[in-house]
mmCIF file of C-alpha atoms in Angstrom:
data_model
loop_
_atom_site.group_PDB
_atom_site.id
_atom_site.type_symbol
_atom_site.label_atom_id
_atom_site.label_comp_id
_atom_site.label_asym_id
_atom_site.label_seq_id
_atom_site.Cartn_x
_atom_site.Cartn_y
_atom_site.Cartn_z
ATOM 1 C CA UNK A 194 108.892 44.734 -53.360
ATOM 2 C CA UNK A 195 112.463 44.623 -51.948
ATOM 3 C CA UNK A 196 111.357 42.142 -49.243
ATOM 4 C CA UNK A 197 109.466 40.164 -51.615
ATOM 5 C CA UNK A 198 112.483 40.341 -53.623
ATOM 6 C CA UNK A 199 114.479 39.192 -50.907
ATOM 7 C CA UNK A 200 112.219 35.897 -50.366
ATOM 8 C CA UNK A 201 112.519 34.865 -54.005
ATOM 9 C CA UNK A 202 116.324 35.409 -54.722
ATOM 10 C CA UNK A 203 117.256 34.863 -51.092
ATOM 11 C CA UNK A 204 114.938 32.689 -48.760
ATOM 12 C CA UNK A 205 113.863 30.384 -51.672
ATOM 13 C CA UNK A 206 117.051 29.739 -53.052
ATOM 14 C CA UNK A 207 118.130 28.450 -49.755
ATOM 15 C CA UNK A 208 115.186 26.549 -48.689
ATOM 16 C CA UNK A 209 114.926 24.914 -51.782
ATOM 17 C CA UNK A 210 119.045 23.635 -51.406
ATOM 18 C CA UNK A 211 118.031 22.418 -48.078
ATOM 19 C CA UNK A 212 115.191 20.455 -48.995
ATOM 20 C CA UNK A 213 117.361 19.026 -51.985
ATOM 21 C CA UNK A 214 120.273 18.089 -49.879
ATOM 22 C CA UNK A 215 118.261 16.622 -46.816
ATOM 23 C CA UNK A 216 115.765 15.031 -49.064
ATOM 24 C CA UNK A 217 118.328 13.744 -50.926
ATOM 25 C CA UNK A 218 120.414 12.394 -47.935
ATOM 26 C CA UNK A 219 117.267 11.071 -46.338
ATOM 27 C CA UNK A 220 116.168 9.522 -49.284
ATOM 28 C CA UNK A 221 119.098 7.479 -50.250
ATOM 29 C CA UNK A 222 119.767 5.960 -46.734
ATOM 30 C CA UNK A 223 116.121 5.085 -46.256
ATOM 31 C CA UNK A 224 115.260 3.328 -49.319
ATOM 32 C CA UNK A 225 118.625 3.772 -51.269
ATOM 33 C CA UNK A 226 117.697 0.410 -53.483
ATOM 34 C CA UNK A 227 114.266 1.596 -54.232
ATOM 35 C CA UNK A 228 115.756 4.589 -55.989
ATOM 36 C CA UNK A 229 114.644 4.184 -59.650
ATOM 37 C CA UNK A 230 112.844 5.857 -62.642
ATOM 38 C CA UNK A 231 109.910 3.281 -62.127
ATOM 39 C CA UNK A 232 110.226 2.919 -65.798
ATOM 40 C CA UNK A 233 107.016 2.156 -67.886
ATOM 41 C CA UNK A 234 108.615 1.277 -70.588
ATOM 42 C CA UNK A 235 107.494 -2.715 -70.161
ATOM 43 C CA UNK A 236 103.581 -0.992 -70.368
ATOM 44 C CA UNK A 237 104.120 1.069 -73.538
ATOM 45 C CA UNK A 238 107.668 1.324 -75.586
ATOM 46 C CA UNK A 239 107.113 2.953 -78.666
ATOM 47 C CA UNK A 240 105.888 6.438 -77.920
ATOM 48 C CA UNK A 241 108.452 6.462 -74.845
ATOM 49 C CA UNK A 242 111.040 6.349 -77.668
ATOM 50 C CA UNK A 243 109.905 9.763 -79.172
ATOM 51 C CA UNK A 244 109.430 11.526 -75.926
ATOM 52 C CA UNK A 245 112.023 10.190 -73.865
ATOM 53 C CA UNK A 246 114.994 10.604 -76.600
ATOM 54 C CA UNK A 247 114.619 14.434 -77.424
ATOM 55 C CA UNK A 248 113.926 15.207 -74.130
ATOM 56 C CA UNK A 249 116.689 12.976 -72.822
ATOM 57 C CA UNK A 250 119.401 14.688 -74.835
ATOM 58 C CA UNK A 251 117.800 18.027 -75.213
ATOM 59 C CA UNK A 252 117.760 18.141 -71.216
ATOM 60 C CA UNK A 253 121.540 16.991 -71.480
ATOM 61 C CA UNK A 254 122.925 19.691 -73.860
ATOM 62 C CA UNK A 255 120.711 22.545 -71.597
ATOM 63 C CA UNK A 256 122.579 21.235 -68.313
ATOM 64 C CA UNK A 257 125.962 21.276 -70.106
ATOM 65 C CA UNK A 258 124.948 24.888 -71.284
ATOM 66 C CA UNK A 259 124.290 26.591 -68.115
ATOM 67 C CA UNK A 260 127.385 24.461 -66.513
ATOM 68 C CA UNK A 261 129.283 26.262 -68.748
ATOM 69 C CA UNK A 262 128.095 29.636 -67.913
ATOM 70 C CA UNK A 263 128.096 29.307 -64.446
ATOM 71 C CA UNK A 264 131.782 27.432 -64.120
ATOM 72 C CA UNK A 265 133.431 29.476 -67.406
ATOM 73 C CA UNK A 266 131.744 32.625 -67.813
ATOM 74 C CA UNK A 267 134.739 34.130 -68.786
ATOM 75 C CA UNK A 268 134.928 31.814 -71.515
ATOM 76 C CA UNK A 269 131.768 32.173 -72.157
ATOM 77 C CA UNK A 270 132.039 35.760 -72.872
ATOM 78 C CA UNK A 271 135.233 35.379 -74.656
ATOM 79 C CA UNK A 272 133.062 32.655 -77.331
ATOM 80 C CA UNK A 273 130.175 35.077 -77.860
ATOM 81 C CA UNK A 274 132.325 38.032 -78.381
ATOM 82 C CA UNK A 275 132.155 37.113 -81.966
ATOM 83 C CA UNK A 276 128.919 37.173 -83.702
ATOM 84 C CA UNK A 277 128.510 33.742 -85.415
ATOM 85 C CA UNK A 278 129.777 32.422 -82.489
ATOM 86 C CA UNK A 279 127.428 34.039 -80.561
ATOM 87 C CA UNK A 280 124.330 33.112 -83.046
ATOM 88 C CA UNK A 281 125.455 29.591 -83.593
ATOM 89 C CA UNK A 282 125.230 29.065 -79.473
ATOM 90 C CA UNK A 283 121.976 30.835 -79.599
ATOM 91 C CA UNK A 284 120.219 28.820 -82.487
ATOM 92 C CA UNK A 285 121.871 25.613 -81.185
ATOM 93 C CA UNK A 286 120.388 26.560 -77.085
ATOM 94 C CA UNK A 287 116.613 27.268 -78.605
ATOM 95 C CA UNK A 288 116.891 24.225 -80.381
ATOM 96 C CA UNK A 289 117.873 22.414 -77.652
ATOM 97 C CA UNK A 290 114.879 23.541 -75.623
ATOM 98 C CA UNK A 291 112.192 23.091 -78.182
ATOM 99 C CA UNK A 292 113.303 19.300 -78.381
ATOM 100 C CA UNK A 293 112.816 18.951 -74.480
ATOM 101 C CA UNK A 294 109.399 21.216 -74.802
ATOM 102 C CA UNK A 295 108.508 18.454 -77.213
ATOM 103 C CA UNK A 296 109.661 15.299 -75.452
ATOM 104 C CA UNK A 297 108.064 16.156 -72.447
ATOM 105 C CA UNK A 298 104.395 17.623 -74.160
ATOM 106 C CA UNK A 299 105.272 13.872 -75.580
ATOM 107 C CA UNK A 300 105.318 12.314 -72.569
ATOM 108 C CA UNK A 301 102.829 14.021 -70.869
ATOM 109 C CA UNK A 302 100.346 13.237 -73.472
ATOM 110 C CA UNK A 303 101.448 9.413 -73.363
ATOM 111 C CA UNK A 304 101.115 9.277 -69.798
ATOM 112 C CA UNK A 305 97.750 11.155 -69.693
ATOM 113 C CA UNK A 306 96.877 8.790 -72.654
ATOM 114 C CA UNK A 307 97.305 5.428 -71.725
ATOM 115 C CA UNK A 308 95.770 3.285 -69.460
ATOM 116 C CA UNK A 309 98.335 1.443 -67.885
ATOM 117 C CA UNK A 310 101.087 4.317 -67.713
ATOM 118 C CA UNK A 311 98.249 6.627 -65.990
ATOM 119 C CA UNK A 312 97.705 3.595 -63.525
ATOM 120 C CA UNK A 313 101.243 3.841 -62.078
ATOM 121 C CA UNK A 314 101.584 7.491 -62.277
ATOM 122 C CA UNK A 315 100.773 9.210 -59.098
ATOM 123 C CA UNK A 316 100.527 13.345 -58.323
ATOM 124 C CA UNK A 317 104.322 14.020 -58.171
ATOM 125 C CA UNK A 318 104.946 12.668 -61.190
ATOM 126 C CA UNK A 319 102.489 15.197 -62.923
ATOM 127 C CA UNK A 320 103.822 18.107 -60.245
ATOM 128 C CA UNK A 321 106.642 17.834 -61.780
ATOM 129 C CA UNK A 322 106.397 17.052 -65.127
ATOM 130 C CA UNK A 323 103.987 20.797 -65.604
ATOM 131 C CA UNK A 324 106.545 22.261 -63.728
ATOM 132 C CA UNK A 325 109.275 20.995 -66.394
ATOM 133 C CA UNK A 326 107.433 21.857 -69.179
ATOM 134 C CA UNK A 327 106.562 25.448 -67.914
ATOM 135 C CA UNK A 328 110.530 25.904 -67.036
ATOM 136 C CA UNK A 329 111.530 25.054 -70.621
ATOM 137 C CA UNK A 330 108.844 27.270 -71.784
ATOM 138 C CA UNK A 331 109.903 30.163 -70.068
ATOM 139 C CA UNK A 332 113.601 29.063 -70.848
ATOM 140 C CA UNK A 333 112.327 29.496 -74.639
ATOM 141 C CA UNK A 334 110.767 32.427 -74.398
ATOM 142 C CA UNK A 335 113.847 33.821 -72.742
ATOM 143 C CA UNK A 336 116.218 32.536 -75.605
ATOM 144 C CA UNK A 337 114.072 34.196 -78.199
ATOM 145 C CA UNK A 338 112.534 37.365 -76.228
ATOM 146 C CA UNK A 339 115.768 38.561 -74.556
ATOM 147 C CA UNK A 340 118.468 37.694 -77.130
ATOM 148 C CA UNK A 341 121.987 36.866 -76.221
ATOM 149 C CA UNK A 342 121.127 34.966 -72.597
ATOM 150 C CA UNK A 343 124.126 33.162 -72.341
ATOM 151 C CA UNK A 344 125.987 36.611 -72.081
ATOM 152 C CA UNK A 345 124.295 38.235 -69.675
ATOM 153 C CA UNK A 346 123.992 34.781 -67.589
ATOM 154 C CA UNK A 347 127.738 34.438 -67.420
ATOM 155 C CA UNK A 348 127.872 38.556 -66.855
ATOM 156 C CA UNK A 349 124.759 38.953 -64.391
ATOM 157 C CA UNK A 350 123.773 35.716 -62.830
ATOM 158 C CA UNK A 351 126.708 33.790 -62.549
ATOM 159 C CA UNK A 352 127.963 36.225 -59.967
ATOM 160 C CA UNK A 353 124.405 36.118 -58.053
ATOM 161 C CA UNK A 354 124.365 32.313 -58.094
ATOM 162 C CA UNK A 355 128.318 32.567 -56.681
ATOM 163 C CA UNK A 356 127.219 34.978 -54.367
ATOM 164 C CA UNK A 357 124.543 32.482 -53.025
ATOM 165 C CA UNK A 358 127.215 29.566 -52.770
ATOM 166 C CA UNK A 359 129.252 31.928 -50.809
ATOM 167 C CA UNK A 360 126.483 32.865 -48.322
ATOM 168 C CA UNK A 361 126.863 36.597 -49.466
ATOM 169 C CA UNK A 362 123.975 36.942 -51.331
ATOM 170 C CA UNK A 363 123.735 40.071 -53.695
ATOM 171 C CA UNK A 364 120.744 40.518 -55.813
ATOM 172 C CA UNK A 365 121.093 44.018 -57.252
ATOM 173 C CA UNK A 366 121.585 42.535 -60.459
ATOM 174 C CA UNK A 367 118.776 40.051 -60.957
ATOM 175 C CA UNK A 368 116.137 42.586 -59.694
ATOM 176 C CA UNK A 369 116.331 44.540 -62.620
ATOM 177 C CA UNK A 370 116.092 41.285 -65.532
ATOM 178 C CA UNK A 371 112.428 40.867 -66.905
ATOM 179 C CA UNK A 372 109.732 39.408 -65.388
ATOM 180 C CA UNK A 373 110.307 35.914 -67.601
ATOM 181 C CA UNK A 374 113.937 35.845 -66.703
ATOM 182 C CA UNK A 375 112.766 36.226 -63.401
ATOM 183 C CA UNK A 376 110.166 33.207 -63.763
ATOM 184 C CA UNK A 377 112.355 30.792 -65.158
ATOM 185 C CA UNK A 378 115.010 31.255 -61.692
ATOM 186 C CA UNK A 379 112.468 30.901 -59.562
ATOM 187 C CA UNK A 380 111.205 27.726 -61.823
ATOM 188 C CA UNK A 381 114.357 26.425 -61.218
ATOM 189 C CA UNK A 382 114.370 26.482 -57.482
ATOM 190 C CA UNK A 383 111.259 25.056 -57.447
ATOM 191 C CA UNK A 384 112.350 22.111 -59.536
ATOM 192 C CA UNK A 385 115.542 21.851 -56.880
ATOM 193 C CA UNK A 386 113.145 21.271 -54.123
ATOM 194 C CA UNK A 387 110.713 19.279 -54.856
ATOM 195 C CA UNK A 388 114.087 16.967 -57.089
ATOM 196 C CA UNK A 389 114.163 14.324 -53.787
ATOM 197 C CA UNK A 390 110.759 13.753 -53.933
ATOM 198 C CA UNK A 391 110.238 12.780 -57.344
ATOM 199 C CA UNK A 392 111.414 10.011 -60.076
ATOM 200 C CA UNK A 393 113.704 12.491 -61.152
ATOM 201 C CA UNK A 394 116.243 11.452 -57.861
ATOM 202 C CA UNK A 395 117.335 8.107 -59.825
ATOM 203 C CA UNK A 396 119.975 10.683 -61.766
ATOM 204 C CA UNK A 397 121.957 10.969 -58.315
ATOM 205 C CA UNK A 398 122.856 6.939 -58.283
ATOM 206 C CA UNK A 399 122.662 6.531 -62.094
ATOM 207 C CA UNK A 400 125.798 3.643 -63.047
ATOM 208 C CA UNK A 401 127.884 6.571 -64.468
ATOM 209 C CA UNK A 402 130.938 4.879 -63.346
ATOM 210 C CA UNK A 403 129.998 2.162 -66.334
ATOM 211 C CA UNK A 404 131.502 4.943 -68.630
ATOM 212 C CA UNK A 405 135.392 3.975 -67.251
ATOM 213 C CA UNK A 406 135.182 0.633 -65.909
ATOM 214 C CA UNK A 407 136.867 -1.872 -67.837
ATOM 215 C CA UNK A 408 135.024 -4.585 -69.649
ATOM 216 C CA UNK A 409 133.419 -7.362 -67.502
ATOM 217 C CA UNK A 410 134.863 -10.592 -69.135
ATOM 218 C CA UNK A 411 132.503 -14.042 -68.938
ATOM 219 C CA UNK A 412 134.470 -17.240 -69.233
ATOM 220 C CA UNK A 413 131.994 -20.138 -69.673
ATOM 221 C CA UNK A 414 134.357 -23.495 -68.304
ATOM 222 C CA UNK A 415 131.411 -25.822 -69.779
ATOM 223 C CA UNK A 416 129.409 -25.791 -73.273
ATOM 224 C CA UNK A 417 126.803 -23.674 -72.352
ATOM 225 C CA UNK A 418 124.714 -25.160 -75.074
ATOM 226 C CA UNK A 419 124.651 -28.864 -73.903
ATOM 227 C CA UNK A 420 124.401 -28.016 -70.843
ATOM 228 C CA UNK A 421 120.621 -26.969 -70.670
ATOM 229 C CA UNK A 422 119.643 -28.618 -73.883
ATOM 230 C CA UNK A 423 115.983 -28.947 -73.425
ATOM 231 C CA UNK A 424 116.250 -32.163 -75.721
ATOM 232 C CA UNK A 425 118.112 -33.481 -73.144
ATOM 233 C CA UNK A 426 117.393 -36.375 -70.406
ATOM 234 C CA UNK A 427 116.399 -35.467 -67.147
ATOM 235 C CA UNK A 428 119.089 -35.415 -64.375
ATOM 236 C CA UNK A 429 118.711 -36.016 -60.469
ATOM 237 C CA UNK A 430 121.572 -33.679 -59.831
ATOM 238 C CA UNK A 431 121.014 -29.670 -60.144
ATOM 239 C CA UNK A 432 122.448 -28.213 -63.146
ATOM 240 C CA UNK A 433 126.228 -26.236 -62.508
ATOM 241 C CA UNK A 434 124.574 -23.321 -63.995
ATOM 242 C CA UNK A 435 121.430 -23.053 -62.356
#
């Protein structure tokens, strides 16, 4: 057990960074323009809307969750150290999750569903869409099995995951969690790894830098609705806005 233990909170943890950083790296310098979420939206729109939006932000407030945990867990600890606090985080986190479990049951069901969005789907993208649903699963099933996980995330696994990062692993703490706890780490490695080889690698080189750009202004120097007027005569000479 304590080597086996050693493989999952040791070996796979680090095999599963490598992957995601040379993947990654590899990735984006071989076909760095042909990163994208190969949308389907154009082949179906309307049930992408209710999958894709709870998941989207569901997935969102979960990431911001555990960021805080792993970044703050002091302040973490100092929040929950008052009970409606504590149970507001709680309710809010399960919440959370059960709009992600839906989205992506949602999606799942679309893309199994239709007939053109199961044309362009291919293996990975259904790898790793089961994987996601049985990580938020588990992730459920933590929140409302073994109460109070942001506590003992920012008390017992923030210091393994720093430990990690630090390349002095110590895993005397996350032996002893349950078996589901247990699950839903190893999930997430999983998901780390195989992250380069999916659609899921168009979050690396999404436009965030839109958010603090300033506004793009279009000057138009001719009257732009003259100048292509379709009731128009033909003209030998190509148009200035073509």
């Amino acid at each position: 057990m304590n080597s086996l233990n050693g493989f999952l909170f040791i070996g796979l943890p680090y095999l599963t960074m490598a992957l995601f950083l040379a993947g990654t790296i590899f990735r984006y310098r071989q076909t760095g323009f042909r990163v994208s979420s190969l949308s389907s939206q154009f082949l179906e729109g309307q049930r992408l809307f209710w999958g894709s939006v709870p998941f989207h932000w569901g997935i969102l407030a979960l990431f911001v969750g555990h960021l805080w945990a792993f970044f703050l867990p002091e302040q973490m600890l100092l929040w929950n150290s008052h009970p409606v606090r504590l149970l507001a985080l709680e309710v809010t986190g399960a919440a959370f999750g059960l709009s992600v479990l839906f989205g992506l049951v949602f999606l799942l069901v679309r893309r199994l569903g239709n007939p053109r969005v199961r044309m362009v789907t291919n293996r990975m993208d259904l790898t790793i869409e089961i994987l996601l649903i049985a990580q938020v699963i588990l992730g459920c099933w933590t929140a409302i099995g073994y109460r109070w996980g942001s506590s003992w995330f920012a008390a017992d696994l923030t210091p393994y995951l720093r430990s990690l990062f630090l390349l002095r692993p110590d895993i005397s703490a996350v032996v002893e969690l349950p078996l589901i706890v247990k699950l839903h780490m190893i999930g997430a490695f999983l998901i780390t790894g195989l992250f380069p080889f999916t659609r899921l690698v168009h979050l690396l080189v999404a436009p965030f830098h839109y958010i603090w750009r300033p506004y793009q202004r279009v000057i138009w120097n001719w009257d732009r609705k003259t100048i292509r007027d379709p009731a128009g005569a033909w003209s030998r000479t190509r148009p200035r806005n073509n």
